[in-house]
Coordinates of C-alpha atoms in Angstrom, one line a residue:
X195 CA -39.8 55.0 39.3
X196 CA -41.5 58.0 37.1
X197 CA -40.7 57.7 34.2
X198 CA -39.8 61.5 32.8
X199 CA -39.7 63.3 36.2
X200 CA -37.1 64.1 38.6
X201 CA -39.0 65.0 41.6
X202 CA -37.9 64.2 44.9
X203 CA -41.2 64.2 46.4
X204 CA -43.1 62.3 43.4
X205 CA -40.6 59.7 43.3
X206 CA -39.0 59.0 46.6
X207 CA -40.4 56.2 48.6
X208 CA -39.7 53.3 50.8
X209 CA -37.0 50.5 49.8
X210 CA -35.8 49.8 46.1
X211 CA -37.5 52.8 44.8
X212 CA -36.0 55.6 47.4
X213 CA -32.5 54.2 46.7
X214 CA -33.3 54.9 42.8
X215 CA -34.2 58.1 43.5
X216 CA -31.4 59.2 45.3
X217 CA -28.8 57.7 42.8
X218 CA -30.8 59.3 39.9
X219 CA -30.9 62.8 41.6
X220 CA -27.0 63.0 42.7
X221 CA -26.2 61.1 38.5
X222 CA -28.5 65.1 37.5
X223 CA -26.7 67.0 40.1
X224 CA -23.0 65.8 39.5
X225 CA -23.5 66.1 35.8
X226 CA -26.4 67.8 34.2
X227 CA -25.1 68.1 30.5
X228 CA -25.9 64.3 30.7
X229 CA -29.6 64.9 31.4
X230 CA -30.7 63.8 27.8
X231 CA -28.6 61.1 27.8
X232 CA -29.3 59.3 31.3
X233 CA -33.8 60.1 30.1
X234 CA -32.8 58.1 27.1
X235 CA -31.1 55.3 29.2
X236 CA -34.1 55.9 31.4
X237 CA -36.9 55.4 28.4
X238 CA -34.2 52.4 27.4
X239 CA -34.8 50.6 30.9
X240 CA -38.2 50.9 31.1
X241 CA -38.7 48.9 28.2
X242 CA -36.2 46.2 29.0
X243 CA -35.9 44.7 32.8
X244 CA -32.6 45.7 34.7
X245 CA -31.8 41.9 35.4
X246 CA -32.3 41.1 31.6
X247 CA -30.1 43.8 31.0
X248 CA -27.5 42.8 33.5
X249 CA -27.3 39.4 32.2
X250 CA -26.7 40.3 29.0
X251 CA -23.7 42.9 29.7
X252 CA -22.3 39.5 31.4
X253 CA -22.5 37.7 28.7
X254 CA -21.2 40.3 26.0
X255 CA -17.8 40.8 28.6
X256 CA -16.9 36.9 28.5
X257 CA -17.1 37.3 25.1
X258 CA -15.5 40.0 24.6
X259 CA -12.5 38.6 27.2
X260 CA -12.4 35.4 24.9
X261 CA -12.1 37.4 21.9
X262 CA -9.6 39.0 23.7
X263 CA -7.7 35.8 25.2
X264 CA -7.9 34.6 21.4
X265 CA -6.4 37.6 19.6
X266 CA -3.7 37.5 22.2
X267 CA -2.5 34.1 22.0
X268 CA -2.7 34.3 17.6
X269 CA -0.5 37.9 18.7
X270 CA 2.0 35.9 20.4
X271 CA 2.0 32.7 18.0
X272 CA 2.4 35.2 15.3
X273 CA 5.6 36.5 17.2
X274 CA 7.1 33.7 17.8
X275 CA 6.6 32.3 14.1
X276 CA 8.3 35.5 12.5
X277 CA 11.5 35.5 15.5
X278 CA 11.9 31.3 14.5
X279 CA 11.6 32.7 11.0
X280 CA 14.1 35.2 11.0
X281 CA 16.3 32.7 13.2
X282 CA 16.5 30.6 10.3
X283 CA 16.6 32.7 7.9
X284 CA 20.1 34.3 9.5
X285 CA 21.4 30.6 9.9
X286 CA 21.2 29.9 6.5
X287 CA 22.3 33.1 5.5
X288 CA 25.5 32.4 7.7
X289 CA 26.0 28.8 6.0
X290 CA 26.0 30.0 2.5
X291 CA 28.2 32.7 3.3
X292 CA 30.9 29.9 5.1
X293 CA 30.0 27.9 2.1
X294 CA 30.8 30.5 -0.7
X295 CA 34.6 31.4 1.3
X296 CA 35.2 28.1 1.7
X297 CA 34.9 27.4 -2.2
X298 CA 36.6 30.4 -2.7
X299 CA 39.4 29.7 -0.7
X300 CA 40.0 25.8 -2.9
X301 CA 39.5 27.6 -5.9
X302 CA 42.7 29.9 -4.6
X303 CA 45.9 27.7 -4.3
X304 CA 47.8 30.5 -2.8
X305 CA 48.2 31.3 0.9
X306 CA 44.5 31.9 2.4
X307 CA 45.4 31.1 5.8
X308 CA 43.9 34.6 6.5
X309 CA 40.4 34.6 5.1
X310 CA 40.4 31.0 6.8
X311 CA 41.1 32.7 9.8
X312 CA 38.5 35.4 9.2
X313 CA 35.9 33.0 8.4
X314 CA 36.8 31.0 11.6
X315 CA 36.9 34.6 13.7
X316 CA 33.3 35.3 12.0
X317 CA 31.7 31.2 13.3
X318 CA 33.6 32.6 16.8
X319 CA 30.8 35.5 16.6
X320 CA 28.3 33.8 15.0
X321 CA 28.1 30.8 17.1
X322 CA 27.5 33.1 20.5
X323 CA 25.1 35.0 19.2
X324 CA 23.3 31.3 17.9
X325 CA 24.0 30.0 21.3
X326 CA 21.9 32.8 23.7
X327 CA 19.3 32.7 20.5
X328 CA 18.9 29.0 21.1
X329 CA 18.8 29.2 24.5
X330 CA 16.0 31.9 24.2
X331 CA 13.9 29.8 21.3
X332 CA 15.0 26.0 21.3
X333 CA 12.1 25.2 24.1
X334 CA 9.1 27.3 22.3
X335 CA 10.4 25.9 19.2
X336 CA 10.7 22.3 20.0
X337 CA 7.6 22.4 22.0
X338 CA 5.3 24.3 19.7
X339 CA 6.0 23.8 16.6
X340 CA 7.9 20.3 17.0
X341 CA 11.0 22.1 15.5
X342 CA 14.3 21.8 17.1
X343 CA 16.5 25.4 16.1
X344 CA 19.4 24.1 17.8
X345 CA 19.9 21.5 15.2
X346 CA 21.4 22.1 12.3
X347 CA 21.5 19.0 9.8
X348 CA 24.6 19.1 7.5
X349 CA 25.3 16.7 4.3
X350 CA 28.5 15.6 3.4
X351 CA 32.0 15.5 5.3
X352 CA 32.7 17.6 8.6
X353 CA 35.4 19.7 7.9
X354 CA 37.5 21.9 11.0
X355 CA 36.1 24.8 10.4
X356 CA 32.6 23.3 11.7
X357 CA 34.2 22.3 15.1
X358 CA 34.5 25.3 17.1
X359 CA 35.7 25.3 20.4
X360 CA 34.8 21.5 20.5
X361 CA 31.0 22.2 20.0
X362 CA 29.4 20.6 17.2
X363 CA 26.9 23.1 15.4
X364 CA 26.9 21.6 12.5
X365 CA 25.2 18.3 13.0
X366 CA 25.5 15.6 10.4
X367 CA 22.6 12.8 9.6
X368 CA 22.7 9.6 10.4
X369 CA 22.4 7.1 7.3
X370 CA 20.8 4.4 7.2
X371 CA 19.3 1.3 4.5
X372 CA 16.1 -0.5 4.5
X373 CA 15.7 -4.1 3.7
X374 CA 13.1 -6.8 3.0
X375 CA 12.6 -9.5 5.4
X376 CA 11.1 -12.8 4.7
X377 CA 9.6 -14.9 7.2
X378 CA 12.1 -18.2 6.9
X379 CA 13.6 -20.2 9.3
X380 CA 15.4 -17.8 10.6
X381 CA 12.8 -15.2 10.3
X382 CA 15.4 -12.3 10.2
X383 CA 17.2 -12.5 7.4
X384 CA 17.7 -10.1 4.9
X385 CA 16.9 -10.3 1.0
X386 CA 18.5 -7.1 -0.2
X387 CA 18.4 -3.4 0.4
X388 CA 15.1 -1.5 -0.9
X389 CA 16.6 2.3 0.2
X390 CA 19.3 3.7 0.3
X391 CA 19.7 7.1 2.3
X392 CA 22.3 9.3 0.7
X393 CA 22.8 13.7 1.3
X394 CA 19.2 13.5 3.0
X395 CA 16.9 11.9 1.0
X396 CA 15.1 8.4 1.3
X397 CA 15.6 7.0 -2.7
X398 CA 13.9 4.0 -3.3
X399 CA 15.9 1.2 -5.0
X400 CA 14.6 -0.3 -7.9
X401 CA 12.7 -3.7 -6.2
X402 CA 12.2 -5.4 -9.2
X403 CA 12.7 -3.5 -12.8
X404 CA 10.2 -2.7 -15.3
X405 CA 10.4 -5.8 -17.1
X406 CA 11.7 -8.9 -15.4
X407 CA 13.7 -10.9 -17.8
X408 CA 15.3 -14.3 -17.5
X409 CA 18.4 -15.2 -19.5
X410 CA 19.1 -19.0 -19.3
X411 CA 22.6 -19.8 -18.0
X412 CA 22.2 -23.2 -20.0
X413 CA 20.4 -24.5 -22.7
X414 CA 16.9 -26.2 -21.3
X415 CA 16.7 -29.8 -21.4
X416 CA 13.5 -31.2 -19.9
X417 CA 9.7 -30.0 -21.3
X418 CA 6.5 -30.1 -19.2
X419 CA 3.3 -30.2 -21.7
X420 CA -0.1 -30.0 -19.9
X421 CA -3.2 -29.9 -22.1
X422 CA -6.9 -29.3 -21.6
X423 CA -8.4 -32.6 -21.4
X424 CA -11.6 -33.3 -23.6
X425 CA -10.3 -31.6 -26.6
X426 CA -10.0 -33.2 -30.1
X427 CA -7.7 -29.7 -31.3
X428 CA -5.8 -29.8 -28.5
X429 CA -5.2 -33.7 -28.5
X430 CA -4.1 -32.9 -32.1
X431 CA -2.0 -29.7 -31.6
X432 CA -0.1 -32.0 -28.3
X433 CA 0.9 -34.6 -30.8
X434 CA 2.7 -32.4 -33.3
X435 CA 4.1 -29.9 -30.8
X436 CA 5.9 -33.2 -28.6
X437 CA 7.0 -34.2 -32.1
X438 CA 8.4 -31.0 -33.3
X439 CA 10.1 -30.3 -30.0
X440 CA 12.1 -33.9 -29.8
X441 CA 13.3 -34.0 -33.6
X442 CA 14.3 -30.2 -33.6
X443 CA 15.0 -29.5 -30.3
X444 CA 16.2 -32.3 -29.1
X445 CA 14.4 -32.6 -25.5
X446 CA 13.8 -34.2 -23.3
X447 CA 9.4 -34.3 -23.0
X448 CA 7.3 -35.0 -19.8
X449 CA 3.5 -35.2 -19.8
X450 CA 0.5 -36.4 -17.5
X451 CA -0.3 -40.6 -17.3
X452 CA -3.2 -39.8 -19.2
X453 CA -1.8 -37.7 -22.3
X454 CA 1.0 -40.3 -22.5
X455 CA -1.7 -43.0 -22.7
X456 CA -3.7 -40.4 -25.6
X457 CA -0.3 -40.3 -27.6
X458 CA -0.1 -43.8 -27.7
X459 CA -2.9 -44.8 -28.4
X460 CA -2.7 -42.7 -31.4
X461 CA 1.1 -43.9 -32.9
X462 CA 4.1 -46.2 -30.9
X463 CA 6.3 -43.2 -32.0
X464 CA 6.0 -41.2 -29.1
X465 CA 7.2 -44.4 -26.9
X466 CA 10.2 -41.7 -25.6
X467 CA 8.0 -39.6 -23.6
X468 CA 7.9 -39.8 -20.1
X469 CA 5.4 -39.7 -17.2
X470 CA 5.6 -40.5 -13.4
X471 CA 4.0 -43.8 -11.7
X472 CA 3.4 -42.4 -8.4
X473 CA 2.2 -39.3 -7.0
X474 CA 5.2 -38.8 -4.8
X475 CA 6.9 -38.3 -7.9
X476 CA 5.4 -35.1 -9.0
X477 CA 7.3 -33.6 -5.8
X478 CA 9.9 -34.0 -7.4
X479 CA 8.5 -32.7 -10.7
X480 CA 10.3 -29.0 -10.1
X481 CA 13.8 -30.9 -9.7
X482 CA 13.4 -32.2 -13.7
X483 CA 11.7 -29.6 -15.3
X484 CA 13.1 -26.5 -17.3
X485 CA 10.3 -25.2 -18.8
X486 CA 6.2 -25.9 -19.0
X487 CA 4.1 -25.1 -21.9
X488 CA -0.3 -25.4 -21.3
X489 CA -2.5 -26.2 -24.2
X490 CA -5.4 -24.6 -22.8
X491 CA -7.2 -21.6 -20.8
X492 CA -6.8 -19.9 -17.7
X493 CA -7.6 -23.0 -15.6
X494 CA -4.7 -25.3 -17.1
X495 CA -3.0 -22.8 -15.7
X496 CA -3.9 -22.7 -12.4
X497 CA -3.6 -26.7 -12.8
X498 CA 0.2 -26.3 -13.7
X499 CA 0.5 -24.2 -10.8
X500 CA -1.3 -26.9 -8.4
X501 CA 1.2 -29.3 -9.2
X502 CA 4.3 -27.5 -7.7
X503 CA 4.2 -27.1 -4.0
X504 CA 6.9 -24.9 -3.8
X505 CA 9.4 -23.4 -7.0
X506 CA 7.9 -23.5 -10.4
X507 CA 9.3 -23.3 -13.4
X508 CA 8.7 -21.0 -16.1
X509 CA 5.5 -21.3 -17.7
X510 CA 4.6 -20.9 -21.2
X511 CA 1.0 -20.5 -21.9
X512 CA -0.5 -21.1 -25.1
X513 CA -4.2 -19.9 -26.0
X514 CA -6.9 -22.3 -26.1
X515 CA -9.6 -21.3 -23.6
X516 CA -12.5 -18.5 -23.5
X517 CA -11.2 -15.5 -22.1
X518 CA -7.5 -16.2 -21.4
X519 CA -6.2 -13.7 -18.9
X520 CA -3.0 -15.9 -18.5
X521 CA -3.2 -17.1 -22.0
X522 CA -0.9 -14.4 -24.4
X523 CA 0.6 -17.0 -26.2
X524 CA -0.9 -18.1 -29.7
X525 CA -0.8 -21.5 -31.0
X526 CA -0.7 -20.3 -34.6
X527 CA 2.8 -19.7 -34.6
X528 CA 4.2 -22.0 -32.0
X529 CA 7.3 -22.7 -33.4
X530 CA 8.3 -19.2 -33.3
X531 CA 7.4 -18.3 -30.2
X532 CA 9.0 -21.3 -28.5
X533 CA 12.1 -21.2 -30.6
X534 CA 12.6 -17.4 -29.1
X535 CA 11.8 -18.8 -25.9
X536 CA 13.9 -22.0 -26.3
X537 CA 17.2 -19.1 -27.3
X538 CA 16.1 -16.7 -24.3
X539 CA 16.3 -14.2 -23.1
X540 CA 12.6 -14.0 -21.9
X541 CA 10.0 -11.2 -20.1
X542 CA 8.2 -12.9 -17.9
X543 CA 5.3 -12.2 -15.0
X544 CA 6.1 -13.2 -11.3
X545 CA 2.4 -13.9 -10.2
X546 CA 2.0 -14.5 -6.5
X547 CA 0.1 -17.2 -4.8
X548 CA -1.5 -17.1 -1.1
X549 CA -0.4 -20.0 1.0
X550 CA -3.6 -21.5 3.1
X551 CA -3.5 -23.3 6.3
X552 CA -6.8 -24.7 8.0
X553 CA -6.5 -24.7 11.9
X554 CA -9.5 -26.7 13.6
X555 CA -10.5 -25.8 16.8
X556 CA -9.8 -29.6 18.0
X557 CA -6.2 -29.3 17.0
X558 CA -4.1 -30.4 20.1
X559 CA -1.2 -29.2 18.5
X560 CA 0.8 -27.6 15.6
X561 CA 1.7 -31.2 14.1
X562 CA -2.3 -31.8 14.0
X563 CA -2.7 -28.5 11.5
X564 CA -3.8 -29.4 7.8
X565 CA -1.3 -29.5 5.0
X566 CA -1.4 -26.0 3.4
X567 CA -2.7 -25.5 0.2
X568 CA -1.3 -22.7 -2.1
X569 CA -3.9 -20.7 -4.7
X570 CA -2.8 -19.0 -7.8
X571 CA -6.2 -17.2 -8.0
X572 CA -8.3 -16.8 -4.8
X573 CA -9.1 -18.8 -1.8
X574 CA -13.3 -18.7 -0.8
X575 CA -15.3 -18.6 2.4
X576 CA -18.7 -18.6 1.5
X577 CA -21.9 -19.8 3.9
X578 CA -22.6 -23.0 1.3
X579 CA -26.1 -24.6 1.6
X580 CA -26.8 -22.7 4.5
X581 CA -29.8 -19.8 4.4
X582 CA -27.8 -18.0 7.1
X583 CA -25.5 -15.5 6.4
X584 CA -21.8 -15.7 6.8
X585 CA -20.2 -14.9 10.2
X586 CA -16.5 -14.3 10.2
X587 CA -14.3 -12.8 12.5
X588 CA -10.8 -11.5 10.1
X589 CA -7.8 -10.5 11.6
X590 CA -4.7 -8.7 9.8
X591 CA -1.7 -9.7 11.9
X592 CA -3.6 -10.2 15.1
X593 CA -5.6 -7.0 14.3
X594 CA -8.9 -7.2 14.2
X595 CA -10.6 -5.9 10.6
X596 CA -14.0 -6.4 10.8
X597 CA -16.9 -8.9 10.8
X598 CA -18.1 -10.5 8.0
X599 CA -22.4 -10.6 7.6
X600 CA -22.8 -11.9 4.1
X601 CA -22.6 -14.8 1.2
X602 CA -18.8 -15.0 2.3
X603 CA -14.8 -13.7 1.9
X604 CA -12.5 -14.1 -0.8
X605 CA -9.3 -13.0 -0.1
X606 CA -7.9 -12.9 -3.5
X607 CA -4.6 -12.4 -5.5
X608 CA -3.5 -9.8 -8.0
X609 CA -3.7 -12.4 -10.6
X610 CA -6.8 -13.7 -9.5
X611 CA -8.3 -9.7 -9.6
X612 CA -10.3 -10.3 -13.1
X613 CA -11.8 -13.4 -11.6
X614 CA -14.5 -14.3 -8.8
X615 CA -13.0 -10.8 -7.3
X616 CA -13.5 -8.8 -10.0
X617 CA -17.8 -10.4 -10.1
X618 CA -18.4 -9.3 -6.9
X619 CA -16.9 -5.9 -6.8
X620 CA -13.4 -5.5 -6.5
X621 CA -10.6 -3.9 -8.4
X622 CA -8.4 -5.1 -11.1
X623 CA -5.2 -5.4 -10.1
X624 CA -1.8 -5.3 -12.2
X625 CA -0.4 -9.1 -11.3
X626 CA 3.3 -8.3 -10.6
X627 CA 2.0 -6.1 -7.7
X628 CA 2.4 -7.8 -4.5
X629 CA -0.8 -7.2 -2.1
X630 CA -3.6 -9.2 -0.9
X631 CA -7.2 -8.8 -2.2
X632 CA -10.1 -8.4 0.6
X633 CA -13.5 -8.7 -1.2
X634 CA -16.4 -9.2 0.5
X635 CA -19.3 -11.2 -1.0
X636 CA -22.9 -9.7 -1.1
X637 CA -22.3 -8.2 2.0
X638 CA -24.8 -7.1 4.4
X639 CA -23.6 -3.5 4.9
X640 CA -23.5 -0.4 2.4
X641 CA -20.4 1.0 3.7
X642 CA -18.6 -2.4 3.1
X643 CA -15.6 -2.0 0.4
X644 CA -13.2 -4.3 -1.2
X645 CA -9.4 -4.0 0.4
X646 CA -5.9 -4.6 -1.1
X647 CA -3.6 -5.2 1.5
X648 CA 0.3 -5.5 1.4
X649 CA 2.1 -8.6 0.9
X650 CA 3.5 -9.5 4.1
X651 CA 0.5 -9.3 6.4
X652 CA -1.2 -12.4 7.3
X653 CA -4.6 -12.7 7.5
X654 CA -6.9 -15.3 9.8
X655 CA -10.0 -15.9 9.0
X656 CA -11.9 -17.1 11.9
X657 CA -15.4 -18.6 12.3
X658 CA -16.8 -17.4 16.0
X659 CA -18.2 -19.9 18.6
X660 CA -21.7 -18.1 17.8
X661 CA -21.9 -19.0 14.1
X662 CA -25.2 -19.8 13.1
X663 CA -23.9 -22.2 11.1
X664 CA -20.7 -24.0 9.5
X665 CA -19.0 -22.0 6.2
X666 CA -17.3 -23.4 3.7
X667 CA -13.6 -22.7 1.7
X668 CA -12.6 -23.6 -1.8
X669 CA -8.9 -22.9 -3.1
X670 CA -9.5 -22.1 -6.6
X671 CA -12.4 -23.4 -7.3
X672 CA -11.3 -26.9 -5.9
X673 CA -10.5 -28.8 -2.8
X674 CA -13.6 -27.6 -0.7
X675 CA -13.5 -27.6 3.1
X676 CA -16.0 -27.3 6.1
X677 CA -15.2 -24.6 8.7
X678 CA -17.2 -25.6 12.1
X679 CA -17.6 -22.8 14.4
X680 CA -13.9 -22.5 16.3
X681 CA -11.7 -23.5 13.0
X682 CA -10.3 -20.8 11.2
X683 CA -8.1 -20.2 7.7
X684 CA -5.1 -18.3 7.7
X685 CA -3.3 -16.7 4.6
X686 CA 0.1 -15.3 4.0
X687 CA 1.9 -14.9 0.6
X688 CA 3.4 -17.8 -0.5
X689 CA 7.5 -17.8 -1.1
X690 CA 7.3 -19.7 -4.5
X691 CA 5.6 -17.1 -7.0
X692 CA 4.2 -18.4 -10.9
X693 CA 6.5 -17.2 -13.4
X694 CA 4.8 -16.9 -16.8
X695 CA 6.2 -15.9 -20.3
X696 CA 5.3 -12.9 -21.9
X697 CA 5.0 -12.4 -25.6
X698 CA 6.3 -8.6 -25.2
X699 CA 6.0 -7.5 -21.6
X700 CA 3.7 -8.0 -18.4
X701 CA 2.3 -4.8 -18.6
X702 CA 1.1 -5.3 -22.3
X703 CA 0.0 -8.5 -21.5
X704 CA -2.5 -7.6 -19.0
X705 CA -3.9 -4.6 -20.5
X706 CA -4.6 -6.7 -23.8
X707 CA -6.6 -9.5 -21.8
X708 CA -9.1 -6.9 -20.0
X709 CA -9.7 -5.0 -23.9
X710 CA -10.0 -8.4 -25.1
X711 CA -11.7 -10.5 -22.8
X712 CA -13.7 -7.8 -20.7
X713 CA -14.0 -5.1 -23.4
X714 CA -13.3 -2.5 -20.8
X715 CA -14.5 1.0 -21.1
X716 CA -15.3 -0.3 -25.0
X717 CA -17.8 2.0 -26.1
X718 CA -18.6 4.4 -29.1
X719 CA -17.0 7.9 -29.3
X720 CA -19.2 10.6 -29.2
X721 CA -20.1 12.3 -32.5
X722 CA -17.4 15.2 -33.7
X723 CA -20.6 16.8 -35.2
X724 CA -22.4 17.8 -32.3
X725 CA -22.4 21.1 -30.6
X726 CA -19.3 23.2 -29.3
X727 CA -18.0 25.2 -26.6
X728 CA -18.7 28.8 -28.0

C-alpha cells in the first residue's frame, strides 16, 4: 500500500493489496473534503499494525459497554432509592397528620364526629393510593434493600381509625422479654428477666446494680476465722480477735483443728471454740456459718474458698499478705470494720469460680468421671517436665477454637486476671464481670492473643491421640493432675460465686489493689516547664 499516493496503477495489485486500493479510491471519490483526514489515518496505520489496532478498538468497546452497564444499573439504584424515599417520606407525612387530628379531636370535647369522618374519608384515599404504591415497590424494596414498605410498625394501642375496611396498615410490634437461663436440673428454667421490650426499643434491665449490697435479715450467729499458718502476728492478732468477738459479740466462733490446738496451747480460755473431727464435716461447714473473716493474703482466700463446694458465705478479708488483691480489709482497726459489718448493711464483690471436671479417655461411663474441682483463680494446663511443647485441642461449646503449641492454657477468672493471667499476657479484668479468661502460655505463634469469653460457654480442653507427650493441670496452684493423650478438662462457671466484703465498694476496691500492688501506669509527670504548642 503507498504510502501518500492514490494511484490506481501504482497501487493496485493482486489479493489484500488490490482490495485496499479499491476501498481507498471509492473512501476519495465518495468524499474528498476528507482527503486530509483519511492521509492522516493513513500515516496513523502505517506506523501501528491493523490487527494491533483492531484489538485494541475491542478492547476500548467492552469497556466502554461495562462502563455503560455500570452507570446504568447505579442510574436505576439511584431511582429506586429516591421513589422508596419519597414513599416514606409521604407515609410519615400521612401519620403525623392522622396523629395531630386525632389529638385535636381529644383535646375538643364537643361533637367532632365530622373531622373524624374526614380524617377516616382521607385513610379511604390514602390507603389506595399506599396499596398500588406497594404493589409497585414492596418486591424491589424487600429484595434489594431488605426493607419491607408495606409494613408499617406502630407503638401503642390500635384505635378504629387504623382498621379500614378490615385491612390492617398499621401494624403493631410484637413484645417480647429476655431471660437468663442456668443450666440446673431442669436446664430450662428461668432466673429473671434481663430486657424488657416496651414502644420499640430493647432496654436492658439492670442485671445486678452498681453496688451489690447485703442487708442481714437476722443478726449473724456463727464466725468462721482462717488464718495464715506460720505466723507469730497473725497467731497473735487470732487470739484477741476470737476473744473480742465472743465477750462483745456474743458468737458463736469456728476455726481449723490446728488453730484450735494453737489457741490452746496458749490459754484454756478459749476452751468454747469449736472445730470439726472429720472431713465430712466441713460439707456441712456452709449450713453453720454466717460469716468468715481471713487473717492473711490472697491465698487464705482462695483456701476459704476451697473449703465450700458449693454456697459460701460472706467473706471478710483482712490484710496480712504481700500484694493483697482480695485483701481491702485492715487489721488496724478491726473492731470497726467488723462491728459495721456485724450491724450490716454491707457492699460486697460476687467473684465467680470455674467448675473443673477431668474426663479420662478410659472412662466407661459418666459415674467413672472425676469429682469436679472448683477454682477461685485459674485452672493450668501446662506441658510439666516435658521438653515438648503443649498440644491441646479447645473447644467452646463443641466449637472448635484453636490448637494450642506452647508451655500451656490457663483458662482463668476475672478475679484471678491480676494473677498467673495477668504474667503471661492477659488483661485485667474487673471481678464482678462474668466471662472466662483464655490465655495462652508462651505460645508458639505471634498472632496468638489472650480471649475473654462469656459466662455460659463451656469450654473442653482436650489432649489429642498424637500428643507428644502427657500435660499437666493445677487448680489454683494446687491439686495437680496428669492428662494422657485422650483425657480432657472441661470448664463451665460455677453456680456458687465468692462473696467478699468491701470496705466502700467493688469498684474502689479493685482499682486500689492494681495502684497499690502493681503500681499501674505509676510514673512521673512530665515537666510543666518544657516547651509549648505556639
Amino acid at each position: 500500500m503507498a504510502p501518500s499516493k492514490f494511484d490506481s496503477s501504482a497501487s493496485c495489485g493482486d489479493g489484500d493489496a488490490s482490495i485496499s486500493c479499491s476501498k481507498t479510491e471509492n473512501s476519495v471519490a465518495d468524499s474528498l473534503p476528507l482527503f486530509h483526514s483519511e492521509k492522516a489515518v493513513e500515516e496513523l496505520l502505517q506506523e501501528t499494525p491493523l490487527q494491533g489496532m483492531d484489538d485494541h478498538l475491542i478492547e476500548f468497546s467492552e469497556a466502554m459497554r461495562t462502563v455503560a452497564k455500570a452507570l446504568r444499573r447505579a442510574a436505576e439504584a439511584k431511582a429506586s432509592a429516591q421513589a422508596e424515599a419519597a414513599e416514606w417520606k409521604r407515609r410519615y407525612e400521612l401519620e403525623r397528620a392522622r396523629n395531630m387530628e386525632l389529638k385535636h379531636k381529644e383535646q375538643l370535647p364537643g361533637d367532632h364526629t365530622g373531622n373524624f369522618d374526614g380524617v377516616r374519608a382521607g385513610n379511604l384515599v390514602n390507603e389506595q393510593v399506599w396499596q398500588n404504591g406497594r404493589n409497585e415497590h414492596s418486591e424491589e424494596g424487600c429484595m434489594e434493600h431488605g426493607i419491607c414498605s408495606h409494613e408499617v410498625l406502630h407503638n401503642g394501642e390500635s384505635d378504629s381509625s387504623s382498621n379500614v375496611a378490615n385491612n390492617n396498615i398499621m401494624m403493631r410490634k410484637a413484645s417480647f422479654k429476655l431471660s437468663w437461663r442456668c443450666k440446673g436440673a431442669n436446664g430450662d428454667q428461668h432466673k429473671h428477666d434481663v430486657v424488657s421490650f416496651e414502644r420499640g426499643n430493647i432496654t436492658t434491665a439492670e442485671r445486678s446494680s452498681k453496688q451489690i449490697s447485703l442487708k442481714w435479715e437476722s443478726d449473724p450467729q456463727t464466725v468462721f476465722i482462717l488464718t495464715k499458718p506460720n505466723s507469730v502476728s497473725v497467731r497473735i492478732l487470732c487470739a484477741e480477735m476470737v476473744r473480742w468477738l465472743k465477750e462483745h459479740k456474743k458468737l458463736n466462733i469456728y476455726v481449723e483443728p490446728r488453730v484450735r490446738a494453737e489457741l490452746l496451747t496458749e490459754s484454756s480460755y478459749f476452751n468454747f471454740v469449736q472445730t470439726w473431727k472429720e472431713e465430712s464435716e466441713v460439707m456441712l461447714l456452709h449450713t453453720q456459718v454466717d460469716l468468715v473473716i481471713t487473717l492473711g493474703g490472697d491465698g487464705t482466700v482462695l483456701w476459704a474458698a476451697s473449703m465450700f463446694k458449693g454456697p459460701v458465705p460472706p467473706i471478710v478479708p483482712f490484710s496480712l499478705g504481700s500484694l493483697g488483691f482480695m485483701t481491702p480489709f485492715h487489721t488496724e482497726h478491726y473492731r470497726d470494720c467488723l462491728d459495721s459489718i456485724l450491724r450490716g448493711p454491707i457492699s460486697i464483690t460476687l467473684r465467680h469460680r470455674l467448675q473443673c471436671t477431668v474426663i479420662r479417655d478410659a472412662a466407661k461411663n459418666e459415674y467413672e468421671t472425676e469429682e469436679p474441682i472448683l477454682v477461685l483463680n485459674e485452672v493450668t494446663i501446662d506441658r510439666g517436665i516435658s521438653s515438648f511443647l503443649t498440644n491441646l485441642e479447645c473447644y467452646c461449646d463443641n466449637s472448635f477454637v484453636t490448637c494450642v503449641q506452647g508451655d500451656g492454657l490457663i483458662l482463668s477468672t476475672t478475679s484471678g486476671s491480676t494473677a498467673y493471667s495477668l504474667a503471661a499476657g492477659g488483661s485485667m479484668v474487673h471481678p464482678q464481670v462474668p466471662g472466662i479468661l483464655f490465655t495462652p502460655i508462651c505460645p508458639h505463634s505471634l498472632s496468638f492473643r489472650p480471649l475473654i469469653l462469656p459466662e455460659h460457654v463451656t469450654v473442653r480442653v482436650q489432649v489429642p491421640f498424637n500428643s507428644r507427650s502427657p500435660a499437666w493441670a493445677s487448680f489454683d496452684g494446687k491439686d495437680r493432675k496428669k492428662l494422657e493423650p485422650g483425657d480432657a478438662l472441661v470448664c463451665s462457671m460455677a453456680p456458687w460465686p465468692v462473696p467478699t466484703a468491701c470496705p466502700v465498694d467493688s469498684t474502689k476496691d479493685f482499682l486500689r489493689s492494681i495502684h497499690d500492688g502493681l503500681h499501674w501506669n505509676l510514673r512521673k509527670t512530665q515537666s510543666f516547664d518544657g516547651p509549648r504548642d505556639s
